[in-house]
Amino acid sequence: MTQPYPGQYPQYPGPYRPMPYQPAPIPPRYRPLRKIALVSIVLMGLTAVAAVIQSALLWSSYDDVKRFVYGLLSEEEVNRGIQSIAGTGPLLNLVSYLLMGTAVAFLIWLWQARENTDFLHSPLAPRPGPPVDPARGLHRRAQGWVVGSWFCPIVQFWYPLEIVQDIATASEPLEQPGATRTGRMRALLYGWWASWTGFWVILIGGGGIAFIGFIVWVVRLVDAADAADATGDYVDIYGLQDFMVRVALAVNIGFTVATVLLIVAGIAASLLFLEITRWQQDRVDVPRVTDVVRPPEPPQYAPRYNNPGPTFPSYGPRP
């Protein structure tokens, strides 16, 4: 384009160059959390019930496991036990299925609750929160850590707790600043995280220890068989049988403790869900017009002078 005439476009010192297109930022919005919170709570309850059933099945089969290890079961009993295990396989895996469903619902609630805090502290909120320190920010972790913190090694032991703490702090009622630091909320936060972490440590660590114990048992059995072949003696497997029985007992005890921790974590998380959901909903709920108390009407003052107006004489009927 040619140079504009002097005074034609004084705001452009040179040829016109269009500014690059920059899309407008999407304003934060509020999403109600009550439905997804109730779905998560129901899934947590079903997971706890399934874990209790699985723990009861483990203890009910403990005597059969001991008899199997000591070789006291007949062939018919062994076949019946194998068919029973094959038939109850889906039931034994029910805890895993429900845990995955609960994890999905929990992450949806957590993501939406994090986005709601941005709305609550924006000018779009009916009652915006206090100004945020730009140096610290509203949250200690970026939005992506809401999901990634649960799967990233090492940091998964404290990042999720920090994310939930920041969401709770940003959702505090305006009338109760510091509500997250009360004894009840701190007990819910740390009780939930300690029981949840303990559940996974026992579940994963105990499963690994049981697997290693089985490998050790197989190795010791092979060594005993080789020693018996070299000396011509019988294979002494009584000590190995006792070892496997102890491993089975440890598995039952570990899963029972993990089930108790899962129940505690579910109760604490459910109370946290309800509390944070209520806090956020109260901050966006504004009184309706019909609920606003109107001021009383001003009193109607009488006129200063009581002048009814002119009167006219009364005339009788005309003749």
mmCIF file of C-alpha atoms in Angstrom:
data_model
loop_
_atom_site.group_PDB
_atom_site.id
_atom_site.type_symbol
_atom_site.label_atom_id
_atom_site.label_comp_id
_atom_site.label_asym_id
_atom_site.label_seq_id
_atom_site.Cartn_x
_atom_site.Cartn_y
_atom_site.Cartn_z
ATOM 1 C CA MET A 1 0.000 0.000 0.000
ATOM 2 C CA THR A 2 1.269 3.472 -0.786
ATOM 3 C CA GLN A 3 2.129 6.038 1.818
ATOM 4 C CA PRO A 4 -1.030 7.850 2.969
ATOM 5 C CA TYR A 5 -1.435 11.552 2.328
ATOM 6 C CA PRO A 6 -0.308 13.870 5.114
ATOM 7 C CA GLY A 7 -3.018 14.133 7.722
ATOM 8 C CA GLN A 8 -5.083 11.362 6.179
ATOM 9 C CA TYR A 9 -4.361 8.738 8.872
ATOM 10 C CA PRO A 10 -2.387 10.496 11.582
ATOM 11 C CA GLN A 11 -2.512 7.431 13.836
ATOM 12 C CA TYR A 12 -0.496 5.360 11.325
ATOM 13 C CA PRO A 13 2.988 6.793 10.694
ATOM 14 C CA GLY A 14 3.590 4.376 7.810
ATOM 15 C CA PRO A 15 1.773 1.939 5.578
ATOM 16 C CA TYR A 16 -1.184 0.190 7.180
ATOM 17 C CA ARG A 17 -0.283 -3.198 8.658
ATOM 18 C CA PRO A 18 -3.148 -5.227 10.102
ATOM 19 C CA MET A 19 -2.626 -6.536 13.603
ATOM 20 C CA PRO A 20 -2.384 -10.326 13.939
ATOM 21 C CA TYR A 21 -5.593 -11.984 15.032
ATOM 22 C CA GLN A 22 -5.661 -12.842 18.699
ATOM 23 C CA PRO A 23 -8.635 -14.859 19.914
ATOM 24 C CA ALA A 24 -10.335 -13.485 22.971
ATOM 25 C CA PRO A 25 -9.650 -15.504 26.125
ATOM 26 C CA ILE A 26 -12.482 -17.754 27.211
ATOM 27 C CA PRO A 27 -13.948 -16.348 30.417
ATOM 28 C CA PRO A 28 -14.202 -18.735 33.359
ATOM 29 C CA ARG A 29 -17.586 -20.231 34.093
ATOM 30 C CA TYR A 30 -19.217 -22.018 36.981
ATOM 31 C CA ARG A 31 -20.320 -25.641 36.811
ATOM 32 C CA PRO A 32 -22.529 -27.127 39.535
ATOM 33 C CA LEU A 33 -20.757 -29.975 41.305
ATOM 34 C CA ARG A 34 -23.592 -31.590 43.205
ATOM 35 C CA LYS A 35 -24.449 -34.308 40.644
ATOM 36 C CA ILE A 36 -20.883 -35.448 39.960
ATOM 37 C CA ALA A 37 -20.174 -35.335 43.708
ATOM 38 C CA LEU A 38 -23.119 -37.648 44.406
ATOM 39 C CA VAL A 39 -21.996 -40.014 41.620
ATOM 40 C CA SER A 40 -18.503 -40.164 43.129
ATOM 41 C CA ILE A 41 -19.857 -40.801 46.614
ATOM 42 C CA VAL A 42 -22.098 -43.640 45.377
ATOM 43 C CA LEU A 43 -19.173 -45.240 43.516
ATOM 44 C CA MET A 44 -17.001 -44.957 46.634
ATOM 45 C CA GLY A 45 -19.663 -46.715 48.673
ATOM 46 C CA LEU A 46 -20.019 -49.520 46.132
ATOM 47 C CA THR A 47 -16.225 -49.930 46.022
ATOM 48 C CA ALA A 48 -16.069 -50.244 49.795
ATOM 49 C CA VAL A 49 -18.877 -52.837 49.812
ATOM 50 C CA ALA A 50 -17.135 -54.857 47.084
ATOM 51 C CA ALA A 51 -13.857 -54.731 49.019
ATOM 52 C CA VAL A 52 -15.604 -56.022 52.154
ATOM 53 C CA ILE A 53 -17.144 -58.892 50.160
ATOM 54 C CA GLN A 54 -13.787 -59.780 48.635
ATOM 55 C CA SER A 55 -12.108 -59.720 52.040
ATOM 56 C CA ALA A 56 -14.806 -62.041 53.420
ATOM 57 C CA LEU A 57 -14.261 -64.433 50.508
ATOM 58 C CA LEU A 58 -10.538 -64.511 51.199
ATOM 59 C CA TRP A 59 -11.054 -65.408 54.850
ATOM 60 C CA SER A 60 -13.718 -68.005 54.053
ATOM 61 C CA SER A 61 -11.315 -69.787 51.694
ATOM 62 C CA TYR A 62 -8.333 -69.652 54.067
ATOM 63 C CA ASP A 63 -8.951 -73.136 55.491
ATOM 64 C CA ASP A 64 -9.214 -74.616 52.001
ATOM 65 C CA VAL A 65 -5.948 -72.899 51.057
ATOM 66 C CA LYS A 66 -4.200 -74.487 54.031
ATOM 67 C CA ARG A 67 -5.587 -77.906 53.197
ATOM 68 C CA PHE A 68 -4.483 -77.461 49.597
ATOM 69 C CA VAL A 69 -0.960 -76.473 50.620
ATOM 70 C CA TYR A 70 -0.649 -79.462 52.961
ATOM 71 C CA GLY A 71 -2.047 -81.800 50.301
ATOM 72 C CA LEU A 72 -5.174 -82.742 52.242
ATOM 73 C CA LEU A 73 -7.673 -82.036 49.439
ATOM 74 C CA SER A 74 -8.974 -84.788 47.224
ATOM 75 C CA GLU A 75 -8.949 -84.492 43.469
ATOM 76 C CA GLU A 76 -12.688 -83.836 43.440
ATOM 77 C CA GLU A 77 -12.327 -81.010 45.972
ATOM 78 C CA VAL A 78 -9.501 -79.487 43.938
ATOM 79 C CA ASN A 79 -11.598 -79.528 40.751
ATOM 80 C CA ARG A 80 -14.570 -78.074 42.581
ATOM 81 C CA GLY A 81 -12.378 -75.306 43.993
ATOM 82 C CA ILE A 82 -10.979 -74.466 40.557
ATOM 83 C CA GLN A 83 -14.501 -74.210 39.122
ATOM 84 C CA SER A 84 -15.568 -72.013 42.036
ATOM 85 C CA ILE A 85 -12.623 -69.662 41.510
ATOM 86 C CA ALA A 86 -13.347 -69.463 37.772
ATOM 87 C CA GLY A 87 -16.995 -68.636 38.490
ATOM 88 C CA THR A 88 -16.225 -65.954 41.048
ATOM 89 C CA GLY A 89 -13.412 -64.350 39.041
ATOM 90 C CA PRO A 90 -15.512 -61.358 37.888
ATOM 91 C CA LEU A 91 -16.678 -60.797 41.462
ATOM 92 C CA LEU A 92 -13.099 -60.786 42.720
ATOM 93 C CA ASN A 93 -12.187 -58.189 40.076
ATOM 94 C CA LEU A 94 -15.194 -56.023 40.908
ATOM 95 C CA VAL A 95 -13.108 -53.843 43.239
ATOM 96 C CA SER A 96 -10.747 -52.986 40.383
ATOM 97 C CA TYR A 97 -13.616 -52.053 38.059
ATOM 98 C CA LEU A 98 -15.280 -49.867 40.673
ATOM 99 C CA LEU A 99 -11.974 -48.218 41.562
ATOM 100 C CA MET A 100 -11.491 -47.183 37.931
ATOM 101 C CA GLY A 101 -15.018 -45.764 37.750
ATOM 102 C CA THR A 102 -14.532 -43.905 41.024
ATOM 103 C CA ALA A 103 -11.226 -42.484 39.781
ATOM 104 C CA VAL A 104 -12.866 -41.107 36.623
ATOM 105 C CA ALA A 105 -15.721 -39.467 38.559
ATOM 106 C CA PHE A 106 -13.296 -38.102 41.164
ATOM 107 C CA LEU A 107 -11.036 -36.513 38.530
ATOM 108 C CA ILE A 108 -14.045 -34.919 36.777
ATOM 109 C CA TRP A 109 -15.181 -33.396 40.072
ATOM 110 C CA LEU A 110 -11.651 -32.229 40.884
ATOM 111 C CA TRP A 111 -11.155 -30.622 37.449
ATOM 112 C CA GLN A 112 -14.473 -28.774 37.554
ATOM 113 C CA ALA A 113 -13.931 -27.671 41.152
ATOM 114 C CA ARG A 114 -10.542 -26.215 40.128
ATOM 115 C CA GLU A 115 -12.145 -24.307 37.231
ATOM 116 C CA ASN A 116 -14.899 -23.042 39.518
ATOM 117 C CA THR A 117 -12.333 -21.432 41.801
ATOM 118 C CA ASP A 118 -11.114 -19.312 38.866
ATOM 119 C CA PHE A 119 -14.693 -18.150 38.338
ATOM 120 C CA LEU A 120 -15.260 -17.427 42.026
ATOM 121 C CA HIS A 121 -12.273 -15.061 42.062
ATOM 122 C CA SER A 122 -13.141 -13.312 38.786
ATOM 123 C CA PRO A 123 -15.287 -10.180 38.296
ATOM 124 C CA LEU A 124 -17.956 -12.402 36.718
ATOM 125 C CA ALA A 125 -18.829 -14.004 40.050
ATOM 126 C CA PRO A 126 -21.887 -12.664 41.913
ATOM 127 C CA ARG A 127 -19.664 -12.150 44.959
ATOM 128 C CA PRO A 128 -16.015 -12.139 43.876
ATOM 129 C CA GLY A 129 -13.449 -13.360 46.344
ATOM 130 C CA PRO A 130 -10.669 -11.251 47.807
ATOM 131 C CA PRO A 131 -7.844 -10.174 45.488
ATOM 132 C CA VAL A 132 -5.214 -12.815 44.882
ATOM 133 C CA ASP A 133 -1.546 -12.227 45.514
ATOM 134 C CA PRO A 134 0.021 -12.232 42.004
ATOM 135 C CA ALA A 135 3.324 -13.548 43.385
ATOM 136 C CA ARG A 136 1.758 -16.676 44.925
ATOM 137 C CA GLY A 137 -1.312 -17.109 42.744
ATOM 138 C CA LEU A 138 -4.529 -18.907 43.549
ATOM 139 C CA HIS A 139 -3.020 -22.405 43.204
ATOM 140 C CA ARG A 140 0.436 -23.845 43.731
ATOM 141 C CA ARG A 141 0.199 -26.214 40.747
ATOM 142 C CA ALA A 142 -0.878 -25.723 37.147
ATOM 143 C CA GLN A 143 -4.183 -27.042 35.819
ATOM 144 C CA GLY A 144 -2.592 -30.080 34.177
ATOM 145 C CA TRP A 145 -1.375 -31.408 37.517
ATOM 146 C CA VAL A 146 -4.998 -32.016 38.539
ATOM 147 C CA VAL A 147 -4.787 -35.236 36.510
ATOM 148 C CA GLY A 148 -1.046 -35.753 36.064
ATOM 149 C CA SER A 149 -0.181 -35.599 39.763
ATOM 150 C CA TRP A 150 -1.901 -38.944 40.387
ATOM 151 C CA PHE A 151 0.258 -40.808 37.866
ATOM 152 C CA CYS A 152 3.632 -39.064 38.115
ATOM 153 C CA PRO A 153 6.019 -41.076 40.331
ATOM 154 C CA ILE A 154 7.328 -39.624 43.596
ATOM 155 C CA VAL A 155 5.291 -36.372 43.440
ATOM 156 C CA GLN A 156 2.094 -38.412 43.600
ATOM 157 C CA PHE A 157 2.657 -38.654 47.353
ATOM 158 C CA TRP A 158 2.008 -34.940 48.024
ATOM 159 C CA TYR A 159 0.939 -33.064 44.840
ATOM 160 C CA PRO A 160 -2.693 -34.302 44.934
ATOM 161 C CA LEU A 161 -3.007 -33.226 48.564
ATOM 162 C CA GLU A 162 -1.740 -29.728 47.696
ATOM 163 C CA ILE A 163 -4.207 -29.474 44.803
ATOM 164 C CA VAL A 164 -7.185 -30.382 46.999
ATOM 165 C CA GLN A 165 -5.964 -28.013 49.726
ATOM 166 C CA ASP A 166 -5.737 -25.099 47.268
ATOM 167 C CA ILE A 167 -9.210 -25.833 45.895
ATOM 168 C CA ALA A 168 -10.654 -25.900 49.404
ATOM 169 C CA THR A 169 -8.887 -22.647 50.336
ATOM 170 C CA ALA A 170 -10.083 -20.878 47.176
ATOM 171 C CA SER A 171 -13.662 -22.077 47.858
ATOM 172 C CA GLU A 172 -13.906 -20.822 51.437
ATOM 173 C CA PRO A 173 -17.035 -18.854 52.353
ATOM 174 C CA LEU A 174 -16.478 -15.115 52.292
ATOM 175 C CA GLU A 175 -18.076 -14.897 55.742
ATOM 176 C CA GLN A 176 -15.654 -17.525 57.168
ATOM 177 C CA PRO A 177 -12.094 -16.810 56.006
ATOM 178 C CA GLY A 178 -9.674 -19.509 57.105
ATOM 179 C CA ALA A 179 -12.356 -22.231 57.231
ATOM 180 C CA THR A 180 -9.941 -24.713 55.640
ATOM 181 C CA ARG A 181 -7.563 -24.362 58.586
ATOM 182 C CA THR A 182 -10.138 -25.448 61.155
ATOM 183 C CA GLY A 183 -9.627 -28.711 63.011
ATOM 184 C CA ARG A 184 -12.480 -30.462 61.223
ATOM 185 C CA MET A 185 -11.290 -29.632 57.719
ATOM 186 C CA ARG A 186 -7.672 -30.449 58.530
ATOM 187 C CA ALA A 187 -8.764 -33.816 59.960
ATOM 188 C CA LEU A 188 -10.760 -34.564 56.796
ATOM 189 C CA LEU A 189 -7.933 -33.533 54.466
ATOM 190 C CA TYR A 190 -5.089 -35.330 56.206
ATOM 191 C CA GLY A 191 -7.232 -38.300 57.246
ATOM 192 C CA TRP A 192 -8.370 -38.808 53.655
ATOM 193 C CA TRP A 193 -4.870 -38.543 52.238
ATOM 194 C CA ALA A 194 -3.190 -40.733 54.871
ATOM 195 C CA SER A 195 -5.771 -43.524 54.534
ATOM 196 C CA TRP A 196 -5.785 -43.342 50.715
ATOM 197 C CA THR A 197 -1.976 -43.472 50.526
ATOM 198 C CA GLY A 198 -1.859 -46.314 53.046
ATOM 199 C CA PHE A 199 -4.417 -48.266 51.031
ATOM 200 C CA TRP A 200 -2.320 -48.138 47.866
ATOM 201 C CA VAL A 201 0.949 -48.838 49.693
ATOM 202 C CA ILE A 202 -0.512 -51.983 51.241
ATOM 203 C CA LEU A 203 -2.262 -53.058 48.045
ATOM 204 C CA ILE A 204 0.739 -52.633 45.747
ATOM 205 C CA GLY A 205 3.463 -53.414 48.276
ATOM 206 C CA GLY A 206 1.610 -56.380 49.737
ATOM 207 C CA GLY A 207 0.900 -57.788 46.294
ATOM 208 C CA GLY A 208 4.566 -57.453 45.378
ATOM 209 C CA ILE A 209 5.669 -59.134 48.593
ATOM 210 C CA ALA A 210 3.208 -62.003 48.027
ATOM 211 C CA PHE A 211 4.498 -62.494 44.489
ATOM 212 C CA ILE A 212 8.107 -62.476 45.689
ATOM 213 C CA GLY A 213 7.170 -64.964 48.410
ATOM 214 C CA PHE A 214 5.696 -67.307 45.819
ATOM 215 C CA ILE A 215 8.875 -67.066 43.717
ATOM 216 C CA VAL A 216 10.981 -67.809 46.798
ATOM 217 C CA TRP A 217 8.794 -70.815 47.583
ATOM 218 C CA VAL A 218 9.232 -72.201 44.052
ATOM 219 C CA VAL A 219 13.012 -71.705 44.207
ATOM 220 C CA ARG A 220 13.259 -73.402 47.594
ATOM 221 C CA LEU A 221 11.104 -76.276 46.351
ATOM 222 C CA VAL A 222 13.361 -76.807 43.327
ATOM 223 C CA ASP A 223 16.465 -76.697 45.539
ATOM 224 C CA ALA A 224 14.945 -79.234 47.926
ATOM 225 C CA ALA A 225 14.070 -81.532 45.029
ATOM 226 C CA ASP A 226 17.606 -81.305 43.616
ATOM 227 C CA ALA A 227 19.087 -82.041 47.041
ATOM 228 C CA ALA A 228 16.795 -85.055 47.444
ATOM 229 C CA ASP A 229 17.806 -86.385 44.044
ATOM 230 C CA ALA A 230 21.497 -86.043 44.918
ATOM 231 C CA THR A 231 21.195 -87.811 48.252
ATOM 232 C CA GLY A 232 18.379 -90.204 47.401
ATOM 233 C CA ASP A 233 16.264 -88.974 50.335
ATOM 234 C CA TYR A 234 12.661 -87.832 50.333
ATOM 235 C CA VAL A 235 11.843 -84.192 49.623
ATOM 236 C CA ASP A 236 11.153 -82.409 52.904
ATOM 237 C CA ILE A 237 8.433 -79.897 52.004
ATOM 238 C CA TYR A 238 6.868 -79.418 55.441
ATOM 239 C CA GLY A 239 8.815 -76.221 56.043
ATOM 240 C CA LEU A 240 7.890 -74.986 52.585
ATOM 241 C CA GLN A 241 4.227 -75.697 53.273
ATOM 242 C CA ASP A 242 4.328 -73.673 56.474
ATOM 243 C CA PHE A 243 5.953 -70.828 54.548
ATOM 244 C CA MET A 244 3.134 -70.711 51.955
ATOM 245 C CA VAL A 245 0.471 -70.805 54.673
ATOM 246 C CA ARG A 246 2.101 -67.800 56.338
ATOM 247 C CA VAL A 247 2.157 -65.978 52.996
ATOM 248 C CA ALA A 248 -1.568 -66.660 52.493
ATOM 249 C CA LEU A 249 -2.306 -65.408 56.016
ATOM 250 C CA ALA A 250 -0.297 -62.241 55.400
ATOM 251 C CA VAL A 251 -2.238 -61.615 52.176
ATOM 252 C CA ASN A 252 -5.558 -61.921 54.012
ATOM 253 C CA ILE A 253 -4.466 -59.608 56.834
ATOM 254 C CA GLY A 254 -3.019 -57.048 54.423
ATOM 255 C CA PHE A 255 -6.137 -56.924 52.256
ATOM 256 C CA THR A 256 -8.350 -56.596 55.342
ATOM 257 C CA VAL A 257 -6.306 -53.623 56.615
ATOM 258 C CA ALA A 258 -6.400 -52.096 53.126
ATOM 259 C CA THR A 259 -10.194 -52.473 53.070
ATOM 260 C CA VAL A 260 -10.510 -50.619 56.386
ATOM 261 C CA LEU A 261 -8.297 -47.809 55.057
ATOM 262 C CA LEU A 262 -10.379 -47.654 51.875
ATOM 263 C CA ILE A 263 -13.561 -47.226 53.911
ATOM 264 C CA VAL A 264 -11.977 -44.426 55.976
ATOM 265 C CA ALA A 265 -10.721 -42.696 52.824
ATOM 266 C CA GLY A 266 -14.155 -42.954 51.204
ATOM 267 C CA ILE A 267 -15.930 -41.422 54.200
ATOM 268 C CA ALA A 268 -13.435 -38.558 54.496
ATOM 269 C CA ALA A 269 -13.483 -37.865 50.737
ATOM 270 C CA SER A 270 -17.295 -37.867 50.684
ATOM 271 C CA LEU A 271 -17.452 -35.291 53.469
ATOM 272 C CA LEU A 272 -14.844 -33.176 51.653
ATOM 273 C CA PHE A 273 -16.852 -33.358 48.426
ATOM 274 C CA LEU A 274 -20.038 -32.224 50.136
ATOM 275 C CA GLU A 275 -18.340 -29.410 52.058
ATOM 276 C CA ILE A 276 -16.450 -27.906 49.110
ATOM 277 C CA THR A 277 -19.480 -28.300 46.835
ATOM 278 C CA ARG A 278 -21.658 -26.458 49.357
ATOM 279 C CA TRP A 279 -19.098 -23.684 49.766
ATOM 280 C CA GLN A 280 -18.899 -23.046 46.041
ATOM 281 C CA GLN A 281 -22.658 -23.215 45.528
ATOM 282 C CA ASP A 282 -23.300 -20.744 48.364
ATOM 283 C CA ARG A 283 -20.928 -18.224 46.782
ATOM 284 C CA VAL A 284 -22.761 -18.232 43.448
ATOM 285 C CA ASP A 285 -26.284 -18.316 44.860
ATOM 286 C CA VAL A 286 -27.714 -14.799 45.111
ATOM 287 C CA PRO A 287 -31.031 -13.932 46.777
ATOM 288 C CA ARG A 288 -34.010 -13.858 44.455
ATOM 289 C CA VAL A 289 -35.920 -10.640 43.899
ATOM 290 C CA THR A 290 -38.901 -11.981 45.824
ATOM 291 C CA ASP A 291 -36.640 -12.831 48.756
ATOM 292 C CA VAL A 292 -35.275 -9.307 49.118
ATOM 293 C CA VAL A 293 -36.803 -7.493 52.087
ATOM 294 C CA ARG A 294 -38.241 -4.233 50.828
ATOM 295 C CA PRO A 295 -37.955 -1.129 53.010
ATOM 296 C CA PRO A 296 -41.182 0.089 54.591
ATOM 297 C CA GLU A 297 -43.194 2.647 52.676
ATOM 298 C CA PRO A 298 -42.823 6.250 53.905
ATOM 299 C CA PRO A 299 -45.764 7.438 56.035
ATOM 300 C CA GLN A 300 -48.477 9.427 54.335
ATOM 301 C CA TYR A 301 -48.542 12.815 55.976
ATOM 302 C CA ALA A 302 -51.803 14.730 56.244
ATOM 303 C CA PRO A 303 -52.039 18.096 54.475
ATOM 304 C CA ARG A 304 -50.864 21.071 56.472
ATOM 305 C CA TYR A 305 -54.186 22.872 56.247
ATOM 306 C CA ASN A 306 -57.486 21.076 56.447
ATOM 307 C CA ASN A 307 -59.353 22.929 53.748
ATOM 308 C CA PRO A 308 -62.199 20.836 52.320
ATOM 309 C CA GLY A 309 -62.838 23.419 49.632
ATOM 310 C CA PRO A 310 -65.658 25.901 49.068
ATOM 311 C CA THR A 311 -69.219 25.069 49.983
ATOM 312 C CA PHE A 312 -72.340 26.253 48.292
ATOM 313 C CA PRO A 313 -75.696 26.978 49.833
ATOM 314 C CA SER A 314 -78.328 24.361 49.464
ATOM 315 C CA TYR A 315 -81.382 25.381 47.508
ATOM 316 C CA GLY A 316 -84.710 23.673 47.796
ATOM 317 C CA PRO A 317 -86.580 22.182 44.899
ATOM 318 C CA ARG A 318 -87.675 24.607 42.292
ATOM 319 C CA PRO A 319 -91.430 25.300 42.217
#
